[in-house]
PDB file of C-alpha atoms in Angstrom:
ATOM      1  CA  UNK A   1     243.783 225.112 174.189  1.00  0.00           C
ATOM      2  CA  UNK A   2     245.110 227.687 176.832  1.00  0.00           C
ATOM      3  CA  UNK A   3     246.999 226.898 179.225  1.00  0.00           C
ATOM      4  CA  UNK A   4     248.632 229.311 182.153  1.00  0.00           C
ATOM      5  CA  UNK A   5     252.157 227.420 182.796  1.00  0.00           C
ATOM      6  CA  UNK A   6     255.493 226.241 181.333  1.00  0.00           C
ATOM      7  CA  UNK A   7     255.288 222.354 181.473  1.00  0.00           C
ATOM      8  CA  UNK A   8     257.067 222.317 185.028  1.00  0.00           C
ATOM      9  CA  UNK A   9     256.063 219.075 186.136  1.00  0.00           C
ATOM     10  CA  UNK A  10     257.226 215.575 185.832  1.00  0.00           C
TER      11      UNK A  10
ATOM     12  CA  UNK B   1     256.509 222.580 194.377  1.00  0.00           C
ATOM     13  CA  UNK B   2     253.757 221.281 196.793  1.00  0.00           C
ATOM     14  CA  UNK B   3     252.922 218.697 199.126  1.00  0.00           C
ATOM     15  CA  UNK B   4     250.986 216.570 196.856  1.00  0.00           C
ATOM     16  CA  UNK B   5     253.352 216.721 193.848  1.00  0.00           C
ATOM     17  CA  UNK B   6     256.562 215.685 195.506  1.00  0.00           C
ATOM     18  CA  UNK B   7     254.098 212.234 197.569  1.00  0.00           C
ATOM     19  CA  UNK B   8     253.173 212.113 193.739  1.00  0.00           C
ATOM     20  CA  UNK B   9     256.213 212.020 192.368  1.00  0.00           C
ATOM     21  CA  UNK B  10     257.930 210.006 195.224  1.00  0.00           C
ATOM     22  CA  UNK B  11     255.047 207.699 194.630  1.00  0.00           C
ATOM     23  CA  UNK B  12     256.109 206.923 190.944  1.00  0.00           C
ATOM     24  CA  UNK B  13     258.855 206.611 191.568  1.00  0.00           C
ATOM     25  CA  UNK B  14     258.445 203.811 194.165  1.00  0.00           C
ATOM     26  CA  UNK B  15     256.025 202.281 191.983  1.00  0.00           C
ATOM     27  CA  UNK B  16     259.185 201.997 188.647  1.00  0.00           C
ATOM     28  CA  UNK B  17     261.579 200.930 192.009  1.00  0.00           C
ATOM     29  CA  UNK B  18     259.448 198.433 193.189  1.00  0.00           C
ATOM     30  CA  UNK B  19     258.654 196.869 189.071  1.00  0.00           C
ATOM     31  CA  UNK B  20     262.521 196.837 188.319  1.00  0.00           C
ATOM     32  CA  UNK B  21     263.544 194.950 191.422  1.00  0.00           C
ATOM     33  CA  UNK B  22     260.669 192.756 191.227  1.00  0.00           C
ATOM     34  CA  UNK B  23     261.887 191.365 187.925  1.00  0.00           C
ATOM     35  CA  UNK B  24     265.816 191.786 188.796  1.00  0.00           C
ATOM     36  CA  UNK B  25     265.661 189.869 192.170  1.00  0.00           C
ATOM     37  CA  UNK B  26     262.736 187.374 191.058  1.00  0.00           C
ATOM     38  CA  UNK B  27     264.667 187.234 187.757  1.00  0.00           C
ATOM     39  CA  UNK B  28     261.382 186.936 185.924  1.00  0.00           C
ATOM     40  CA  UNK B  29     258.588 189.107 184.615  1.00  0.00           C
ATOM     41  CA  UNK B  30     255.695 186.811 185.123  1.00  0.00           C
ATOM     42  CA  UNK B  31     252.709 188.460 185.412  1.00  0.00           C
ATOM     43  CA  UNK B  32     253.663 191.792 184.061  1.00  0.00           C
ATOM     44  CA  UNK B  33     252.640 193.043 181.096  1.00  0.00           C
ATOM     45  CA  UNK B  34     255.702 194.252 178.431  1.00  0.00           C
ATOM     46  CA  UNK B  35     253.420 196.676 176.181  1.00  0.00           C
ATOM     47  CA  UNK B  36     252.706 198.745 179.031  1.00  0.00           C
ATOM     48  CA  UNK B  37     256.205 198.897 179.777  1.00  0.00           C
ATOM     49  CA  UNK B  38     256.990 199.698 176.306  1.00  0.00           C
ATOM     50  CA  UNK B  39     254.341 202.690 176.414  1.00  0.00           C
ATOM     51  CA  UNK B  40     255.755 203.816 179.402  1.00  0.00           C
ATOM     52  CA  UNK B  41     259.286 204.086 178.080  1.00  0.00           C
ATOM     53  CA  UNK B  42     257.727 205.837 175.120  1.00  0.00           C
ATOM     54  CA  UNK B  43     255.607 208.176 177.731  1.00  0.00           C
ATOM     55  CA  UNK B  44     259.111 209.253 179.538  1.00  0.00           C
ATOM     56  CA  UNK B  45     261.319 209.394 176.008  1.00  0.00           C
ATOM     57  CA  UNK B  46     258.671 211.570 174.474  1.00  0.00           C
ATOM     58  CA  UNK B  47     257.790 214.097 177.635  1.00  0.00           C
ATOM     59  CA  UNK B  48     261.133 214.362 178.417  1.00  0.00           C
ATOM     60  CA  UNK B  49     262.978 215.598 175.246  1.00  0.00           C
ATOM     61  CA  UNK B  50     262.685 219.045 177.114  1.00  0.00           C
ATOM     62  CA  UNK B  51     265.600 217.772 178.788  1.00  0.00           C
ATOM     63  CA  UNK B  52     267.905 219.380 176.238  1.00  0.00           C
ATOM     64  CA  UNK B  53     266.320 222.440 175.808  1.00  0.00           C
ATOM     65  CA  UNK B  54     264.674 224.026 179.099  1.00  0.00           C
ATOM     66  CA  UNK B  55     266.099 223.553 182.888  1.00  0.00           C
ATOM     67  CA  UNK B  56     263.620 223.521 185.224  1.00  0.00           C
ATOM     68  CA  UNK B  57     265.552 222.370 188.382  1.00  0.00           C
ATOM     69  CA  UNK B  58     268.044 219.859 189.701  1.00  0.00           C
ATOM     70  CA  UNK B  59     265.015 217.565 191.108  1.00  0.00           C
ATOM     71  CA  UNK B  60     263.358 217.764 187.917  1.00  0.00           C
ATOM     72  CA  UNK B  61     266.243 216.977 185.540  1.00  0.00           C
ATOM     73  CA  UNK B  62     267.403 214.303 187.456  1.00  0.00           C
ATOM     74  CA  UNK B  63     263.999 212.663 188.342  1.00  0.00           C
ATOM     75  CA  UNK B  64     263.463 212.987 184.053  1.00  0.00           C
ATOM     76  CA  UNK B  65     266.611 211.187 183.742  1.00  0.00           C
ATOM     77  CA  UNK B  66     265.737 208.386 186.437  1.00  0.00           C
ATOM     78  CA  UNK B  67     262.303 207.860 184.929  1.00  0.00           C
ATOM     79  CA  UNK B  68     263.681 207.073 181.140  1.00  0.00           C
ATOM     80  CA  UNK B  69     266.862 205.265 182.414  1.00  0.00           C
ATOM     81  CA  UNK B  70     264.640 202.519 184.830  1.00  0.00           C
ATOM     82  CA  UNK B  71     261.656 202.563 182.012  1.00  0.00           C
ATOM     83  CA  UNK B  72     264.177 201.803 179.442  1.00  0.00           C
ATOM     84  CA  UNK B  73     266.041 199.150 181.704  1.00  0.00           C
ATOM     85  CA  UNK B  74     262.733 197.536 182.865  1.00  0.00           C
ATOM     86  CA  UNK B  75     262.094 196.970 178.694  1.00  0.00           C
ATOM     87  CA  UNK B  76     265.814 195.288 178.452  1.00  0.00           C
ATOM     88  CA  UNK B  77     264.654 193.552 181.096  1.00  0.00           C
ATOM     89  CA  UNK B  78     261.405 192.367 180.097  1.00  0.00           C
ATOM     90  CA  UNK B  79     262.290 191.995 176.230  1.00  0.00           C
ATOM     91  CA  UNK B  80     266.005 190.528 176.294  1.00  0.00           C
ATOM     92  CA  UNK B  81     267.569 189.681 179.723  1.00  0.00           C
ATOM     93  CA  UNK B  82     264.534 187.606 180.943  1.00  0.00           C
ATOM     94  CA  UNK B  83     262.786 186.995 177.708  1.00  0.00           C
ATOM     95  CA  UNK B  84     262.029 183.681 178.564  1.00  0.00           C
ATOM     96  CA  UNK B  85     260.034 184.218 181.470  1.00  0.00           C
ATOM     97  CA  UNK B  86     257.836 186.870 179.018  1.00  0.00           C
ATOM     98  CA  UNK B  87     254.206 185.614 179.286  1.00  0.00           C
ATOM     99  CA  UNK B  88     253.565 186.177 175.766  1.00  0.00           C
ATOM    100  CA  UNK B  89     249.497 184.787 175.834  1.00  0.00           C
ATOM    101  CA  UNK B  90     248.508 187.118 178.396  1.00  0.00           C
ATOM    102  CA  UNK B  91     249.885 189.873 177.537  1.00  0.00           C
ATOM    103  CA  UNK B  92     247.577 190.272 173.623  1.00  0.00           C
ATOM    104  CA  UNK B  93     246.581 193.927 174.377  1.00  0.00           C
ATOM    105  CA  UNK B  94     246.567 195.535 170.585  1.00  0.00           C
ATOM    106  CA  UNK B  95     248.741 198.739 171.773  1.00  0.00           C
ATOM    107  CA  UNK B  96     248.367 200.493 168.645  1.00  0.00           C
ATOM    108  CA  UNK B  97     244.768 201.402 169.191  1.00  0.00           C
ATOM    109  CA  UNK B  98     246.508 203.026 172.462  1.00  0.00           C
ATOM    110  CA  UNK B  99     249.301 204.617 169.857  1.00  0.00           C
ATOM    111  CA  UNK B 100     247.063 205.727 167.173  1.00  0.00           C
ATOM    112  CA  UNK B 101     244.256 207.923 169.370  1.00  0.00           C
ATOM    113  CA  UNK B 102     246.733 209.149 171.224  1.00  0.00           C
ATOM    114  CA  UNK B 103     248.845 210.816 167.643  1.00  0.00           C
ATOM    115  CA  UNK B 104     245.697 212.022 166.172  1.00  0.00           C
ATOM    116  CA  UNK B 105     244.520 213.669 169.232  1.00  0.00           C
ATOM    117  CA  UNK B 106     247.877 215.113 169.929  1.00  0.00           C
ATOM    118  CA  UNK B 107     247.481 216.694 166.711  1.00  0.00           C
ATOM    119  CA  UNK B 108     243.917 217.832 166.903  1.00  0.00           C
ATOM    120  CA  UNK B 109     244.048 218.951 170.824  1.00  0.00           C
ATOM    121  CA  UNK B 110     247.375 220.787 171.836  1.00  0.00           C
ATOM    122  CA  UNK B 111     248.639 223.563 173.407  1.00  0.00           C
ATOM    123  CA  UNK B 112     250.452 224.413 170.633  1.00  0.00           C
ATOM    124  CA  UNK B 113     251.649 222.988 167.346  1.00  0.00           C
ATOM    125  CA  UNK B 114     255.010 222.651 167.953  1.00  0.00           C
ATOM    126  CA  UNK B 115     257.060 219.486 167.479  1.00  0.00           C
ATOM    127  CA  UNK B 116     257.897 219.586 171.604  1.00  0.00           C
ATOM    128  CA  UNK B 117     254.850 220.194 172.449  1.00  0.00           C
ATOM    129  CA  UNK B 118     252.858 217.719 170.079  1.00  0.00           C
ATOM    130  CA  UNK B 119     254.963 215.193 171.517  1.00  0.00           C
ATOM    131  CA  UNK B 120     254.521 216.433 175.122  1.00  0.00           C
ATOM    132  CA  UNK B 121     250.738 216.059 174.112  1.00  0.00           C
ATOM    133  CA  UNK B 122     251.283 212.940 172.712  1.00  0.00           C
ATOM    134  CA  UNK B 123     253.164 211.445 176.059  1.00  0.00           C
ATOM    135  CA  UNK B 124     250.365 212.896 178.381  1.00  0.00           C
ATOM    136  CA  UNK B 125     247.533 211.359 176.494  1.00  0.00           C
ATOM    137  CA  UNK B 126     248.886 208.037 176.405  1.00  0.00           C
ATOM    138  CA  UNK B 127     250.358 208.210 179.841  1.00  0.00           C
ATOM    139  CA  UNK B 128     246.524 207.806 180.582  1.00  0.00           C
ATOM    140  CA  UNK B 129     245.923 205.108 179.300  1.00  0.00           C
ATOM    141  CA  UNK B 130     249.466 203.028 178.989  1.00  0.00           C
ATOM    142  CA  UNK B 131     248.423 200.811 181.823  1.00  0.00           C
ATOM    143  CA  UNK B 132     245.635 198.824 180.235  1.00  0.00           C
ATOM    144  CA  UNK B 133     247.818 196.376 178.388  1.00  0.00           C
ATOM    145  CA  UNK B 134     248.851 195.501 182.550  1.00  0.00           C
ATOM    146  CA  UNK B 135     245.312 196.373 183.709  1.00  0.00           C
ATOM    147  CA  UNK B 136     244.217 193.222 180.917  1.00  0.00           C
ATOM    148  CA  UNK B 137     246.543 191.210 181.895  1.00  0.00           C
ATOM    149  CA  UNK B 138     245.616 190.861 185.189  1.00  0.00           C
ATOM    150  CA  UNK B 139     242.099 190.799 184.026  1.00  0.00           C
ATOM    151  CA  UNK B 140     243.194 187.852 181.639  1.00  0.00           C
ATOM    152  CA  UNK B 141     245.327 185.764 184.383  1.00  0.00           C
ATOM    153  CA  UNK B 142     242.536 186.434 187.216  1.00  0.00           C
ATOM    154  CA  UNK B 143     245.030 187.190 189.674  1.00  0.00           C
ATOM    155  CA  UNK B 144     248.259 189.228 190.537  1.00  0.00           C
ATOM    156  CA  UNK B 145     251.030 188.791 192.521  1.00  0.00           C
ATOM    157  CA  UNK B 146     250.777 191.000 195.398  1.00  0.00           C
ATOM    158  CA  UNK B 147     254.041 192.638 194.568  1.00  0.00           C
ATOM    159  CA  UNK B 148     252.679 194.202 191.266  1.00  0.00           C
ATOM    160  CA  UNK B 149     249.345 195.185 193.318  1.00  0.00           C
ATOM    161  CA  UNK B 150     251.595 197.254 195.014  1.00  0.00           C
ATOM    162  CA  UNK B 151     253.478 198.497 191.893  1.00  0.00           C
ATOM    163  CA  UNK B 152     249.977 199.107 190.263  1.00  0.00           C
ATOM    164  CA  UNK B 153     248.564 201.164 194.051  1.00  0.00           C
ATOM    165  CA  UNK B 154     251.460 203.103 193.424  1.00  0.00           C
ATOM    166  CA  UNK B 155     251.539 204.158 190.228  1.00  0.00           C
ATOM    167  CA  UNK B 156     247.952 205.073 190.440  1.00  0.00           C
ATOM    168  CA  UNK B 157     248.097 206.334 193.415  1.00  0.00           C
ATOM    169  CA  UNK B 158     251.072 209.284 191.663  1.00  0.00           C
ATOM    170  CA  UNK B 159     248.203 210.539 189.128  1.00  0.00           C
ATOM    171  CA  UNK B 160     245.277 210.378 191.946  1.00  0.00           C
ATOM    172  CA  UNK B 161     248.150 213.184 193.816  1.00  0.00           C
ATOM    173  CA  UNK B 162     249.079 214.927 190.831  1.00  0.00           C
ATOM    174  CA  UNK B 163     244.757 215.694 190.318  1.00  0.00           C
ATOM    175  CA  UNK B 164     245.291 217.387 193.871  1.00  0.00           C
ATOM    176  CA  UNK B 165     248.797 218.891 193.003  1.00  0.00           C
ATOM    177  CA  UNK B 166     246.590 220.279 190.251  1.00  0.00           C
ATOM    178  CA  UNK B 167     243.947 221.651 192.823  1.00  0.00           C
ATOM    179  CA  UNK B 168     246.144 223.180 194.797  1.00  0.00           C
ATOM    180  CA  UNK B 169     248.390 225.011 191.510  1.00  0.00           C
ATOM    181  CA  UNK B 170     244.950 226.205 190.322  1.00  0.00           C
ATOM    182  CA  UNK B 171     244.096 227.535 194.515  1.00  0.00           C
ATOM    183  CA  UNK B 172     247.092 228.571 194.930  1.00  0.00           C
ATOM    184  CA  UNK B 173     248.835 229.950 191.981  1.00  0.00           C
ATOM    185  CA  UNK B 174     246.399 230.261 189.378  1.00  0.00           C
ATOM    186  CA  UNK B 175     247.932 227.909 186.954  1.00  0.00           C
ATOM    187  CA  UNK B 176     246.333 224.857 185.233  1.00  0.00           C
ATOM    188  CA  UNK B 177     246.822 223.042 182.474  1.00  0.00           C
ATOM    189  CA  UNK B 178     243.816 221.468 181.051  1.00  0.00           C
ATOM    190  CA  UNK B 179     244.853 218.959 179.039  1.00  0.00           C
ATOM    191  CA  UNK B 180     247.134 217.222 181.793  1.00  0.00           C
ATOM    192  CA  UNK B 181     244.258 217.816 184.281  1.00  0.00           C
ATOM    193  CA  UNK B 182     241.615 215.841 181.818  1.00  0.00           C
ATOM    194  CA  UNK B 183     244.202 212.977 181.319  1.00  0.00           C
ATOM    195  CA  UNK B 184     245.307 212.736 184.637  1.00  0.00           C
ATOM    196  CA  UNK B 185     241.624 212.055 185.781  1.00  0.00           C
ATOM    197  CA  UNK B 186     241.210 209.410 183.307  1.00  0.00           C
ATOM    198  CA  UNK B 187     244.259 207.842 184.248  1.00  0.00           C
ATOM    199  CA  UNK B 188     243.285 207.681 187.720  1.00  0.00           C
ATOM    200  CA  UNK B 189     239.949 206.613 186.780  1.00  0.00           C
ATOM    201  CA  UNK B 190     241.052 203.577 185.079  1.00  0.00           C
ATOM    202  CA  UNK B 191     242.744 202.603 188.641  1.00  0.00           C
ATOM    203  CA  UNK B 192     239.160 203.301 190.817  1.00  0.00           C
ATOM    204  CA  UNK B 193     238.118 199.025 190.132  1.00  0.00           C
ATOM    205  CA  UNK B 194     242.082 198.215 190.872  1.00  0.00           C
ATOM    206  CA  UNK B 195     242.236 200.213 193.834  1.00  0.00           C
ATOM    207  CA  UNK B 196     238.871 198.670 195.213  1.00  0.00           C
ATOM    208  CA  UNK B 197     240.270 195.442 194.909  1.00  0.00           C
ATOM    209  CA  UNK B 198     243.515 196.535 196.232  1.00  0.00           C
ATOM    210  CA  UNK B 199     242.103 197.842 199.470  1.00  0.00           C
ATOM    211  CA  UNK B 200     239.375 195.319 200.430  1.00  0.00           C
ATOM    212  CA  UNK B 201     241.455 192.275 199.362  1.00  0.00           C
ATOM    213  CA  UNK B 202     245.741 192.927 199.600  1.00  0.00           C
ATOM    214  CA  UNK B 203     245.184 195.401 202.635  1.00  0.00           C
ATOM    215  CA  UNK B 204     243.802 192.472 204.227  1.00  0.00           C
ATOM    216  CA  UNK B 205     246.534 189.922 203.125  1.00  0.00           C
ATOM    217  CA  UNK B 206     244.243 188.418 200.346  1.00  0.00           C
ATOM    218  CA  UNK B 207     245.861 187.199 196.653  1.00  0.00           C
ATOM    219  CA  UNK B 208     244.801 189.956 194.132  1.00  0.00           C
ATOM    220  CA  UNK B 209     241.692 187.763 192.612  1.00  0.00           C
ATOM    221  CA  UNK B 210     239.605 189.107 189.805  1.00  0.00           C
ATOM    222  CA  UNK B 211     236.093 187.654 189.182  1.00  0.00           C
ATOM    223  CA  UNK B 212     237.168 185.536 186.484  1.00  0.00           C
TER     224      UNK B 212
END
């Protein structure tokens, strides 16, 4: 799946 | 960084706070459920291997550090210091048909097949459902202590924030991430009967009672 951001959360 | 995310993330961890002293000060762990703490401590151990790879920011690395080291000292907790007070017959939920859906669909429905990532996968998709072994509990004993109501309004309340921390990122900055969005909700989801309860009966100083 696409996804549009670095894992930056918790 | 938004609004929602850091209430979110302020919420969890007031939820992991509120568990750990619980059991340190009551020195017993009556009423909560061990697999779910166990899944938890898997959840954090898993998502947060990034730890040694990628910096993100000061908050985050030491939030990621907080959230393994209080998981991981609510198990010793649970599991050796207070052992005794573990209420083995309630808590019966079979936590490998959490473990088990949650691998293969890691494997079948990632971002990308990388061993970070499949585990990253792995931690979000049972994050979502890690609190049913608690959720059963409860269900089992009829009632809960209103301390862990408040753990359990908290901790739901952190993934209910995150779905508009998500709203927001997607407004806002164009970024989403399906797979956490589509966990998150069913995570939350899973809290909607708690949360009735929660607010009609603890709000009002009730005991947490389930319809038997």
């Amino acid at each position: 799946i696409e996804k549009s951001s670095t894992h930056d959360e918790l | 960084m938004n609004i929602f995310r850091i209430i979110g993330d302020l919420s969890h961890l007031l939820a992991i706070i509120i568990l750990l002293r619980k059991i340190w000060k009551t020195r017993s762990c009556a009423g909560i459920s061990g697999k779910s703490q166990i899944l938890f401590a898997l959840v954090y151990t898993t998502r947060y291997l990034d730890l040694v790879t990628t910096y993100v920011s000061l908050y985050n690395t030491v939030m990621k550090i907080i959230f393994i080291a209080v998981s991981i000292a609510t198990c010793y907790l649970i599991y050796m210091k207070f052992k005794a007070t573990y209420d083995h017959n309630h808590d019966t939920f079979r936590i490998e048909f959490l473990l088990a859906p949650a691998v293969i669909l890691a494997l079948l429905i990632n971002h990308d097949f990388t061993f970070l990532e499949i585990l990253w996968t792995f931690s979000i998709y049972l994050e979502s459902v890690a609190i049913l072994p608690q959720l059963f509990m409860v269900s089992k004993t009829g009632e809960a202590e209103s301390i862990t109501s408040h753990y359990l309004f908290a901790l739901g309340s952190y993934r209910a924030l995150y779905i508009l921390n998500w709203i927001y990122r997607y407004h806002n900055e164009e970024i989403y991430d399906l797979i956490a969005i589509v966990a998150g909700i069913v995570q939350t989801a899973l809290y909607c009967d708690f949360f009735y309860l929660y607010i009609t009966k603890v709000l009002r100083g009730k005991k947490l009672q389930l319809p038997a």
